[in-house]
mmCIF file of C-alpha atoms in Angstrom:
data_model
loop_
_atom_site.group_PDB
_atom_site.id
_atom_site.type_symbol
_atom_site.label_atom_id
_atom_site.label_comp_id
_atom_site.label_asym_id
_atom_site.label_seq_id
_atom_site.Cartn_x
_atom_site.Cartn_y
_atom_site.Cartn_z
ATOM 1 C CA MET A 1 102.217 130.667 61.429
ATOM 2 C CA THR A 2 104.639 131.741 58.677
ATOM 3 C CA ASP A 3 104.106 128.411 56.894
ATOM 4 C CA GLU A 4 100.346 128.998 56.951
ATOM 5 C CA ILE A 5 100.720 132.452 55.407
ATOM 6 C CA PHE A 6 102.700 131.137 52.448
ATOM 7 C CA MET A 7 100.519 128.032 52.054
ATOM 8 C CA ARG A 8 97.413 130.196 51.996
ATOM 9 C CA GLU A 9 98.931 132.097 49.095
ATOM 10 C CA ALA A 10 99.575 128.809 47.277
ATOM 11 C CA LEU A 11 95.959 127.739 47.843
ATOM 12 C CA LYS A 12 94.728 131.048 46.469
ATOM 13 C CA LEU A 13 96.841 130.589 43.350
ATOM 14 C CA ALA A 14 95.565 127.035 42.816
ATOM 15 C CA LYS A 15 91.970 128.273 42.703
ATOM 16 C CA ASN A 16 92.805 130.395 39.642
ATOM 17 C CA ALA A 17 92.377 127.304 37.484
ATOM 18 C CA GLU A 18 89.106 126.098 39.014
ATOM 19 C CA GLY A 19 87.273 123.937 36.494
ATOM 20 C CA ARG A 20 90.198 123.899 34.051
ATOM 21 C CA THR A 21 92.568 121.137 35.210
ATOM 22 C CA ALA A 22 90.385 117.988 35.114
ATOM 23 C CA PRO A 23 91.234 115.209 35.483
ATOM 24 C CA ASN A 24 94.213 116.699 37.311
ATOM 25 C CA PRO A 25 93.955 118.406 40.721
ATOM 26 C CA LEU A 26 94.149 122.116 41.428
ATOM 27 C CA VAL A 27 97.676 122.904 42.611
ATOM 28 C CA GLY A 28 99.413 126.121 43.561
ATOM 29 C CA ALA A 29 103.059 126.687 44.562
ATOM 30 C CA VAL A 30 105.186 129.498 45.916
ATOM 31 C CA ILE A 31 108.926 129.585 46.465
ATOM 32 C CA VAL A 32 110.166 131.523 49.478
ATOM 33 C CA LYS A 33 113.672 132.726 50.274
ATOM 34 C CA ASP A 34 114.798 134.945 53.121
ATOM 35 C CA GLY A 35 111.207 135.327 54.271
ATOM 36 C CA ARG A 36 109.735 136.582 51.008
ATOM 37 C CA ILE A 37 108.062 135.038 47.962
ATOM 38 C CA ILE A 38 110.422 135.035 45.003
ATOM 39 C CA SER A 39 108.235 133.122 42.549
ATOM 40 C CA ALA A 40 104.845 131.463 42.206
ATOM 41 C CA GLY A 41 102.844 129.284 39.873
ATOM 42 C CA TRP A 42 99.764 127.164 39.472
ATOM 43 C CA HIS A 43 98.691 124.258 37.325
ATOM 44 C CA ARG A 44 96.609 125.637 34.489
ATOM 45 C CA GLN A 45 95.422 122.656 32.448
ATOM 46 C CA ALA A 46 95.955 118.902 32.168
ATOM 47 C CA GLY A 47 98.958 118.131 29.990
ATOM 48 C CA THR A 48 100.683 121.438 30.774
ATOM 49 C CA PRO A 49 103.454 122.091 33.339
ATOM 50 C CA HIS A 50 102.552 121.635 36.995
ATOM 51 C CA ALA A 51 102.535 124.442 39.558
ATOM 52 C CA GLU A 52 105.991 123.577 40.882
ATOM 53 C CA VAL A 53 107.504 123.746 37.396
ATOM 54 C CA HIS A 54 106.100 127.228 36.779
ATOM 55 C CA ALA A 55 107.447 128.440 40.131
ATOM 56 C CA LEU A 56 110.875 126.859 39.628
ATOM 57 C CA LYS A 57 111.229 128.327 36.151
ATOM 58 C CA MET A 58 110.393 131.794 37.462
ATOM 59 C CA ALA A 59 112.840 131.477 40.371
ATOM 60 C CA ASP A 60 115.668 130.084 38.235
ATOM 61 C CA GLU A 61 118.949 130.076 40.231
ATOM 62 C CA LEU A 62 117.301 131.770 43.215
ATOM 63 C CA ALA A 63 115.514 128.479 43.939
ATOM 64 C CA ARG A 64 118.734 127.009 45.360
ATOM 65 C CA GLY A 65 118.442 126.887 49.146
ATOM 66 C CA ALA A 66 114.819 128.110 49.102
ATOM 67 C CA THR A 67 111.576 126.638 50.480
ATOM 68 C CA LEU A 68 108.832 125.402 48.176
ATOM 69 C CA TYR A 69 105.231 125.582 49.402
ATOM 70 C CA VAL A 70 102.864 123.402 47.394
ATOM 71 C CA THR A 71 99.212 122.519 47.978
ATOM 72 C CA LEU A 72 99.640 118.844 47.025
ATOM 73 C CA GLU A 73 102.499 116.366 47.280
ATOM 74 C CA PRO A 74 104.750 116.780 44.197
ATOM 75 C CA CYS A 75 104.253 114.059 41.601
ATOM 76 C CA SER A 76 106.817 111.301 41.253
ATOM 77 C CA HIS A 77 105.564 109.492 38.144
ATOM 78 C CA TYR A 78 105.444 110.044 34.412
ATOM 79 C CA GLY A 79 101.959 111.028 33.308
ATOM 80 C CA ARG A 80 101.216 113.680 30.723
ATOM 81 C CA THR A 81 104.284 115.495 32.090
ATOM 82 C CA PRO A 82 107.572 114.364 33.743
ATOM 83 C CA PRO A 83 107.879 113.995 37.563
ATOM 84 C CA CYS A 84 108.087 117.254 39.495
ATOM 85 C CA VAL A 85 110.295 115.734 42.217
ATOM 86 C CA ASP A 86 113.220 115.463 39.788
ATOM 87 C CA LYS A 87 113.010 119.149 38.932
ATOM 88 C CA ILE A 88 112.729 120.110 42.611
ATOM 89 C CA ILE A 89 115.861 118.139 43.478
ATOM 90 C CA PHE A 90 117.781 119.482 40.473
ATOM 91 C CA ALA A 91 116.829 123.086 41.371
ATOM 92 C CA GLY A 92 118.439 122.743 44.807
ATOM 93 C CA ILE A 93 115.300 123.392 46.878
ATOM 94 C CA GLU A 94 116.221 122.988 50.559
ATOM 95 C CA ARG A 95 112.768 122.437 52.073
ATOM 96 C CA VAL A 96 109.346 121.417 50.739
ATOM 97 C CA VAL A 97 106.123 122.160 52.595
ATOM 98 C CA ALA A 98 103.152 120.191 51.192
ATOM 99 C CA ALA A 99 99.589 120.747 52.381
ATOM 100 C CA THR A 100 98.558 117.130 51.892
ATOM 101 C CA VAL A 101 99.630 113.768 50.507
ATOM 102 C CA ASP A 102 98.460 112.996 46.973
ATOM 103 C CA PRO A 103 95.779 110.241 47.187
ATOM 104 C CA ASN A 104 96.678 109.009 43.693
ATOM 105 C CA PRO A 105 98.059 105.469 44.164
ATOM 106 C CA LYS A 106 100.790 106.350 41.650
ATOM 107 C CA VAL A 107 102.088 108.964 44.106
ATOM 108 C CA ALA A 108 100.634 108.484 47.632
ATOM 109 C CA GLY A 109 103.752 109.346 49.644
ATOM 110 C CA ARG A 110 106.289 108.249 47.052
ATOM 111 C CA GLY A 111 107.071 111.831 46.057
ATOM 112 C CA ILE A 112 107.716 112.769 49.677
ATOM 113 C CA LYS A 113 110.014 109.769 50.151
ATOM 114 C CA ILE A 114 112.053 110.604 47.049
ATOM 115 C CA LEU A 115 112.534 114.180 48.230
ATOM 116 C CA ARG A 116 113.579 113.100 51.722
ATOM 117 C CA ASP A 117 115.956 110.486 50.323
ATOM 118 C CA ALA A 118 117.554 113.293 48.332
ATOM 119 C CA GLY A 119 118.239 115.193 51.587
ATOM 120 C CA ILE A 120 115.379 117.694 51.258
ATOM 121 C CA LYS A 121 113.452 118.500 54.440
ATOM 122 C CA VAL A 122 109.748 117.824 53.883
ATOM 123 C CA ASP A 123 106.839 118.898 56.084
ATOM 124 C CA VAL A 124 103.284 117.757 55.349
ATOM 125 C CA GLY A 125 99.897 118.833 56.719
ATOM 126 C CA ILE A 126 99.941 122.636 56.687
ATOM 127 C CA LEU A 127 96.325 123.737 55.989
ATOM 128 C CA GLU A 128 95.535 120.154 55.038
ATOM 129 C CA ASP A 129 91.750 120.481 55.478
ATOM 130 C CA GLU A 130 91.646 123.510 53.181
ATOM 131 C CA ALA A 131 93.747 121.691 50.590
ATOM 132 C CA LYS A 132 91.499 118.621 50.639
ATOM 133 C CA LYS A 133 88.386 120.763 50.294
ATOM 134 C CA LEU A 134 89.953 122.572 47.352
ATOM 135 C CA ASN A 135 90.432 119.230 45.612
ATOM 136 C CA GLU A 136 87.334 117.377 46.798
ATOM 137 C CA VAL A 137 86.546 116.529 43.173
ATOM 138 C CA PHE A 138 89.981 115.041 42.458
ATOM 139 C CA PHE A 139 90.133 113.160 45.756
ATOM 140 C CA LYS A 140 86.836 111.364 45.085
ATOM 141 C CA TRP A 141 87.576 110.597 41.447
ATOM 142 C CA VAL A 142 91.079 109.235 42.024
ATOM 143 C CA THR A 143 90.183 107.136 45.098
ATOM 144 C CA LYS A 144 86.684 105.873 44.219
ATOM 145 C CA ASN A 145 86.635 106.004 40.400
ATOM 146 C CA LEU A 146 83.447 108.063 40.562
ATOM 147 C CA PRO A 147 82.671 111.657 39.605
ATOM 148 C CA PHE A 148 81.993 114.219 42.314
ATOM 149 C CA VAL A 149 78.292 115.079 42.025
ATOM 150 C CA THR A 150 76.859 118.466 42.994
ATOM 151 C CA MET A 151 73.068 118.682 43.091
ATOM 152 C CA LYS A 152 71.631 122.137 42.454
ATOM 153 C CA PHE A 153 68.062 123.340 42.597
ATOM 154 C CA ALA A 154 66.062 126.504 43.189
ATOM 155 C CA MET A 155 62.842 126.418 45.171
ATOM 156 C CA THR A 156 60.296 128.628 46.879
ATOM 157 C CA LEU A 157 59.870 128.987 50.623
ATOM 158 C CA ASP A 158 57.304 126.193 50.485
ATOM 159 C CA GLY A 159 59.617 123.857 48.587
ATOM 160 C CA LYS A 160 58.237 124.151 45.051
ATOM 161 C CA ILE A 161 60.418 124.187 41.948
ATOM 162 C CA ALA A 162 57.565 125.085 39.587
ATOM 163 C CA THR A 163 53.882 125.953 39.589
ATOM 164 C CA VAL A 164 51.141 123.336 39.226
ATOM 165 C CA THR A 165 51.148 124.126 35.503
ATOM 166 C CA GLY A 166 54.902 123.536 35.225
ATOM 167 C CA GLU A 167 56.054 127.151 34.972
ATOM 168 C CA SER A 168 59.510 127.470 36.510
ATOM 169 C CA GLN A 169 61.159 130.500 34.867
ATOM 170 C CA TRP A 170 62.200 132.043 37.062
ATOM 171 C CA ILE A 171 62.020 130.786 40.641
ATOM 172 C CA SER A 172 65.402 132.252 41.594
ATOM 173 C CA CYS A 173 66.716 135.777 41.151
ATOM 174 C CA GLU A 174 69.119 136.961 38.456
ATOM 175 C CA GLU A 175 72.148 136.847 40.783
ATOM 176 C CA SER A 176 71.423 133.217 41.638
ATOM 177 C CA ARG A 177 71.097 132.313 37.964
ATOM 178 C CA LYS A 178 74.465 133.918 37.242
ATOM 179 C CA PHE A 179 75.999 131.854 40.032
ATOM 180 C CA VAL A 180 74.542 128.680 38.503
ATOM 181 C CA HIS A 181 76.410 129.473 35.294
ATOM 182 C CA HIS A 182 79.577 129.658 37.378
ATOM 183 C CA LEU A 183 78.779 126.161 38.675
ATOM 184 C CA ARG A 184 78.341 124.936 35.106
ATOM 185 C CA ASP A 185 81.651 126.521 34.180
ATOM 186 C CA ILE A 186 83.628 124.676 36.871
ATOM 187 C CA ASN A 187 82.027 121.242 36.400
ATOM 188 C CA ALA A 188 83.093 118.757 33.755
ATOM 189 C CA GLY A 189 79.559 117.498 33.122
ATOM 190 C CA ILE A 190 75.940 118.535 33.635
ATOM 191 C CA MET A 191 73.195 115.930 34.034
ATOM 192 C CA VAL A 192 69.416 116.036 33.648
ATOM 193 C CA GLY A 193 66.613 113.558 33.125
ATOM 194 C CA VAL A 194 64.858 113.224 29.773
ATOM 195 C CA ASN A 195 61.685 114.842 31.125
ATOM 196 C CA THR A 196 63.617 118.079 31.643
ATOM 197 C CA VAL A 197 64.662 117.970 27.983
ATOM 198 C CA LEU A 198 61.119 117.212 26.807
ATOM 199 C CA MET A 199 59.506 119.936 28.924
ATOM 200 C CA ASP A 200 62.065 122.771 28.848
ATOM 201 C CA ASP A 201 64.366 122.018 25.880
ATOM 202 C CA PRO A 202 67.361 123.549 27.741
ATOM 203 C CA ARG A 203 70.774 124.201 26.221
ATOM 204 C CA LEU A 204 72.633 123.308 29.435
ATOM 205 C CA THR A 205 75.468 125.630 28.456
ATOM 206 C CA THR A 206 77.523 128.217 30.334
ATOM 207 C CA ARG A 207 76.571 131.772 29.506
ATOM 208 C CA ILE A 208 79.358 133.803 31.081
ATOM 209 C CA ASP A 209 82.318 135.509 29.438
ATOM 210 C CA GLY A 210 85.204 133.096 29.056
ATOM 211 C CA GLY A 211 83.118 130.207 30.360
ATOM 212 C CA LYS A 212 83.376 126.633 29.149
ATOM 213 C CA ASN A 213 80.486 124.299 28.467
ATOM 214 C CA PRO A 214 80.264 121.035 30.398
ATOM 215 C CA VAL A 215 79.541 117.716 28.726
ATOM 216 C CA ARG A 216 75.756 117.327 28.668
ATOM 217 C CA ILE A 217 74.415 114.046 30.040
ATOM 218 C CA VAL A 218 70.765 113.060 29.600
ATOM 219 C CA VAL A 219 69.409 110.105 31.578
ATOM 220 C CA ASP A 220 66.957 108.670 29.068
ATOM 221 C CA SER A 221 66.260 104.941 29.409
ATOM 222 C CA LEU A 222 64.172 104.659 26.207
ATOM 223 C CA ALA A 223 66.023 107.223 24.065
ATOM 224 C CA ARG A 224 63.089 109.659 23.943
ATOM 225 C CA THR A 225 65.346 112.691 23.451
ATOM 226 C CA PRO A 226 64.252 114.382 20.192
ATOM 227 C CA ILE A 227 66.944 114.802 17.553
ATOM 228 C CA ASP A 228 65.915 118.457 17.240
ATOM 229 C CA ALA A 229 66.416 119.128 20.990
ATOM 230 C CA LYS A 230 68.897 121.923 21.644
ATOM 231 C CA VAL A 231 71.257 119.563 23.500
ATOM 232 C CA ILE A 232 71.492 117.515 20.287
ATOM 233 C CA CYS A 233 71.531 120.061 17.489
ATOM 234 C CA ASP A 234 73.087 123.278 18.816
ATOM 235 C CA ASP A 235 76.726 122.080 18.508
ATOM 236 C CA GLN A 236 77.653 123.941 21.698
ATOM 237 C CA ALA A 237 78.981 120.962 23.648
ATOM 238 C CA GLU A 238 79.310 117.197 23.609
ATOM 239 C CA THR A 239 76.109 115.364 24.574
ATOM 240 C CA ILE A 240 75.842 111.886 26.087
ATOM 241 C CA ILE A 241 72.531 110.041 26.195
ATOM 242 C CA ALA A 242 72.411 107.311 28.848
ATOM 243 C CA VAL A 243 69.968 104.563 27.877
ATOM 244 C CA THR A 244 69.134 100.943 28.659
ATOM 245 C CA THR A 245 69.067 97.912 26.381
ATOM 246 C CA SER A 246 65.318 98.541 26.033
ATOM 247 C CA ALA A 247 65.912 101.663 23.932
ATOM 248 C CA PRO A 248 64.734 101.192 20.325
ATOM 249 C CA ALA A 249 67.600 100.653 17.904
ATOM 250 C CA GLY A 250 66.147 103.142 15.424
ATOM 251 C CA LYS A 251 66.108 105.939 17.996
ATOM 252 C CA LEU A 252 69.666 105.155 19.067
ATOM 253 C CA SER A 253 70.813 105.262 15.460
ATOM 254 C CA ALA A 254 69.082 108.608 14.884
ATOM 255 C CA LEU A 255 70.687 110.114 17.993
ATOM 256 C CA ARG A 256 74.137 108.840 17.021
ATOM 257 C CA ASN A 257 73.719 110.201 13.497
ATOM 258 C CA SER A 258 72.808 113.561 15.040
ATOM 259 C CA GLY A 259 76.101 113.671 16.958
ATOM 260 C CA ALA A 260 75.107 112.327 20.364
ATOM 261 C CA GLU A 261 77.155 109.701 22.137
ATOM 262 C CA ILE A 262 75.269 106.747 23.612
ATOM 263 C CA ILE A 263 76.072 104.980 26.881
ATOM 264 C CA ILE A 264 74.105 101.787 27.444
ATOM 265 C CA ALA A 265 73.736 101.543 31.204
ATOM 266 C CA GLY A 266 71.865 98.416 32.223
ATOM 267 C CA ASP A 267 68.952 96.316 31.024
ATOM 268 C CA GLY A 268 66.211 98.611 32.281
ATOM 269 C CA PRO A 269 63.574 99.609 32.895
ATOM 270 C CA LYS A 270 65.667 102.432 34.394
ATOM 271 C CA VAL A 271 69.221 103.541 33.679
ATOM 272 C CA ASP A 272 71.645 101.854 36.064
ATOM 273 C CA LEU A 273 73.202 104.872 37.738
ATOM 274 C CA GLU A 274 76.173 102.884 39.040
ATOM 275 C CA ILE A 275 77.120 101.844 35.501
ATOM 276 C CA LEU A 276 76.632 105.397 34.256
ATOM 277 C CA MET A 277 78.718 106.998 37.021
ATOM 278 C CA ARG A 278 81.552 104.512 36.512
ATOM 279 C CA GLU A 279 81.504 105.112 32.770
ATOM 280 C CA LEU A 280 81.608 108.893 33.208
ATOM 281 C CA ALA A 281 84.564 108.586 35.587
ATOM 282 C CA ALA A 282 86.361 106.346 33.091
ATOM 283 C CA ARG A 283 85.932 109.115 30.516
ATOM 284 C CA GLU A 284 87.626 111.547 32.934
ATOM 285 C CA ILE A 285 84.393 113.412 33.621
ATOM 286 C CA THR A 286 85.461 113.992 37.196
ATOM 287 C CA SER A 287 82.624 116.281 38.294
ATOM 288 C CA VAL A 288 78.928 116.430 37.450
ATOM 289 C CA LEU A 289 76.425 119.196 38.151
ATOM 290 C CA LEU A 290 73.065 117.525 38.687
ATOM 291 C CA GLU A 291 70.215 119.733 37.481
ATOM 292 C CA GLY A 292 67.664 116.951 37.295
ATOM 293 C CA GLY A 293 64.016 117.014 38.176
ATOM 294 C CA GLY A 294 62.636 115.478 41.351
ATOM 295 C CA THR A 295 62.709 111.875 40.115
ATOM 296 C CA LEU A 296 66.359 111.863 39.050
ATOM 297 C CA ASN A 297 67.405 113.870 42.105
ATOM 298 C CA PHE A 298 65.867 111.302 44.437
ATOM 299 C CA ALA A 299 67.357 108.383 42.500
ATOM 300 C CA MET A 300 70.833 109.911 42.782
ATOM 301 C CA LEU A 301 70.385 110.621 46.488
ATOM 302 C CA GLU A 302 69.028 107.151 47.177
ATOM 303 C CA ALA A 303 71.961 105.576 45.348
ATOM 304 C CA GLY A 304 74.419 107.645 47.407
ATOM 305 C CA PHE A 305 75.999 109.489 44.480
ATOM 306 C CA VAL A 306 75.334 113.069 45.599
ATOM 307 C CA ASP A 307 78.314 114.686 47.325
ATOM 308 C CA LYS A 308 77.221 118.285 47.627
ATOM 309 C CA VAL A 309 74.058 120.354 47.352
ATOM 310 C CA TYR A 310 73.425 123.974 46.404
ATOM 311 C CA THR A 311 69.894 125.041 47.365
ATOM 312 C CA PHE A 312 68.639 128.443 46.261
ATOM 313 C CA ILE A 313 65.584 129.521 48.275
ATOM 314 C CA ALA A 314 63.507 132.318 46.779
ATOM 315 C CA PRO A 315 61.257 134.478 48.995
ATOM 316 C CA LYS A 316 58.122 133.255 47.253
ATOM 317 C CA ILE A 317 55.258 130.898 48.079
ATOM 318 C CA LEU A 318 53.475 128.995 45.309
ATOM 319 C CA GLY A 319 51.388 126.378 47.073
ATOM 320 C CA GLY A 320 49.627 123.552 45.246
ATOM 321 C CA LYS A 321 49.830 120.006 46.519
ATOM 322 C CA ASN A 322 50.662 118.780 43.009
ATOM 323 C CA ALA A 323 53.273 121.420 42.277
ATOM 324 C CA PRO A 324 56.648 119.709 41.721
ATOM 325 C CA THR A 325 59.317 119.591 44.404
ATOM 326 C CA ALA A 326 63.084 119.349 44.058
ATOM 327 C CA VAL A 327 63.210 115.754 45.283
ATOM 328 C CA ALA A 328 60.356 113.383 44.467
ATOM 329 C CA GLY A 329 60.513 109.656 43.735
ATOM 330 C CA ALA A 330 59.385 107.172 46.357
ATOM 331 C CA GLY A 331 60.928 109.180 49.177
ATOM 332 C CA PHE A 332 62.662 107.823 52.253
ATOM 333 C CA GLN A 333 60.338 105.943 54.584
ATOM 334 C CA ASN A 334 61.678 107.363 57.839
ATOM 335 C CA LEU A 335 63.850 110.188 59.111
ATOM 336 C CA ALA A 336 66.702 107.844 59.999
ATOM 337 C CA ASN A 337 67.228 107.173 56.271
ATOM 338 C CA ALA A 338 67.211 110.820 55.232
ATOM 339 C CA VAL A 339 70.379 112.120 53.580
ATOM 340 C CA GLN A 340 72.084 114.290 56.193
ATOM 341 C CA PHE A 341 74.242 117.159 54.987
ATOM 342 C CA LYS A 342 77.097 118.738 56.940
ATOM 343 C CA ASN A 343 79.607 121.581 56.694
ATOM 344 C CA ILE A 344 76.657 123.866 56.062
ATOM 345 C CA LEU A 345 77.210 127.341 54.641
ATOM 346 C CA VAL A 346 74.396 129.881 54.386
ATOM 347 C CA GLU A 347 74.691 133.102 52.436
ATOM 348 C CA LYS A 348 72.491 135.698 50.808
ATOM 349 C CA ILE A 349 72.658 135.970 47.028
ATOM 350 C CA GLY A 350 70.534 138.733 45.559
ATOM 351 C CA THR A 351 67.073 138.289 47.047
ATOM 352 C CA ASP A 352 67.608 134.544 47.588
ATOM 353 C CA ILE A 353 69.175 132.477 50.340
ATOM 354 C CA LEU A 354 71.810 129.948 49.250
ATOM 355 C CA ILE A 355 72.457 126.887 51.407
ATOM 356 C CA ILE A 356 75.506 124.732 50.615
ATOM 357 C CA GLY A 357 76.220 121.401 52.255
ATOM 358 C CA ASN A 358 78.276 118.225 51.812
ATOM 359 C CA ALA A 359 76.740 114.789 52.072
#
């Protein structure tokens, strides 16, 4: 029980850097001596000291004979920073409690072995489920070389995301819209289809104090994105246009000259989502917020790339058999093929209901 109390504190600290450490995981650490926390730290940004280093520096000589609680197995390899295990051993830590093993093949139990070989007692698995959930983005990216994709949409009680005329501002309430900006802030990328750009001309930026803008990704097989679209000309964030080999060379050149980056993903007629997802992961875009229309949403679901969904349900009814829905496309032919979500959370946000689930 005592271990859980201190590990919970480490998990809370790790969350302080949510959305700031990619491609690294979120990690928190506390050092405990004589039953009380003497120092703490968390990883703040890739390329900067890890959580354990911050905690050890704060503890200084008091670390000798103490217990280190850390939300992820300490690293044992040289990356952007030196191995944490060396510093832990040098500091004289007597016991290490890690929530979970690091799935990174460069670590994956090696850090634990080094610590044990040095005579340090190591326990693993305290609040492991919570630690894995905290780093669901990192775990997918480092084990599958794919970004973690969160699909978000707002709809009415009857499942509409816009009126029959295309009006969609605003389906959800102000509190829900503020929460969406939080989602943008903590994701590395945000993805839409070209029709969203053509119809709404969105900025796809984060409008909260201290927020960061995700990389904007437009799925646009024929490079129809206008060079005067906000995602191209507002200079607020990097923009990637995913096209096929069928895209006209002149349009690609114009987009590149306007500052957009082009990813050629397949021979068409549609963007090959597998190629695109792999390319984004290779660029260390570890998480993507999918704000696509119904066609792109279905394509991503059908391809199995959606990991999580945030559904905002507004207490409104629009009707209209031709009014757009959040997921369109060809649709699944039978219930057995439907994407089933689990770990469901339901909460009230303003006047809306928010449903969160993992695929």
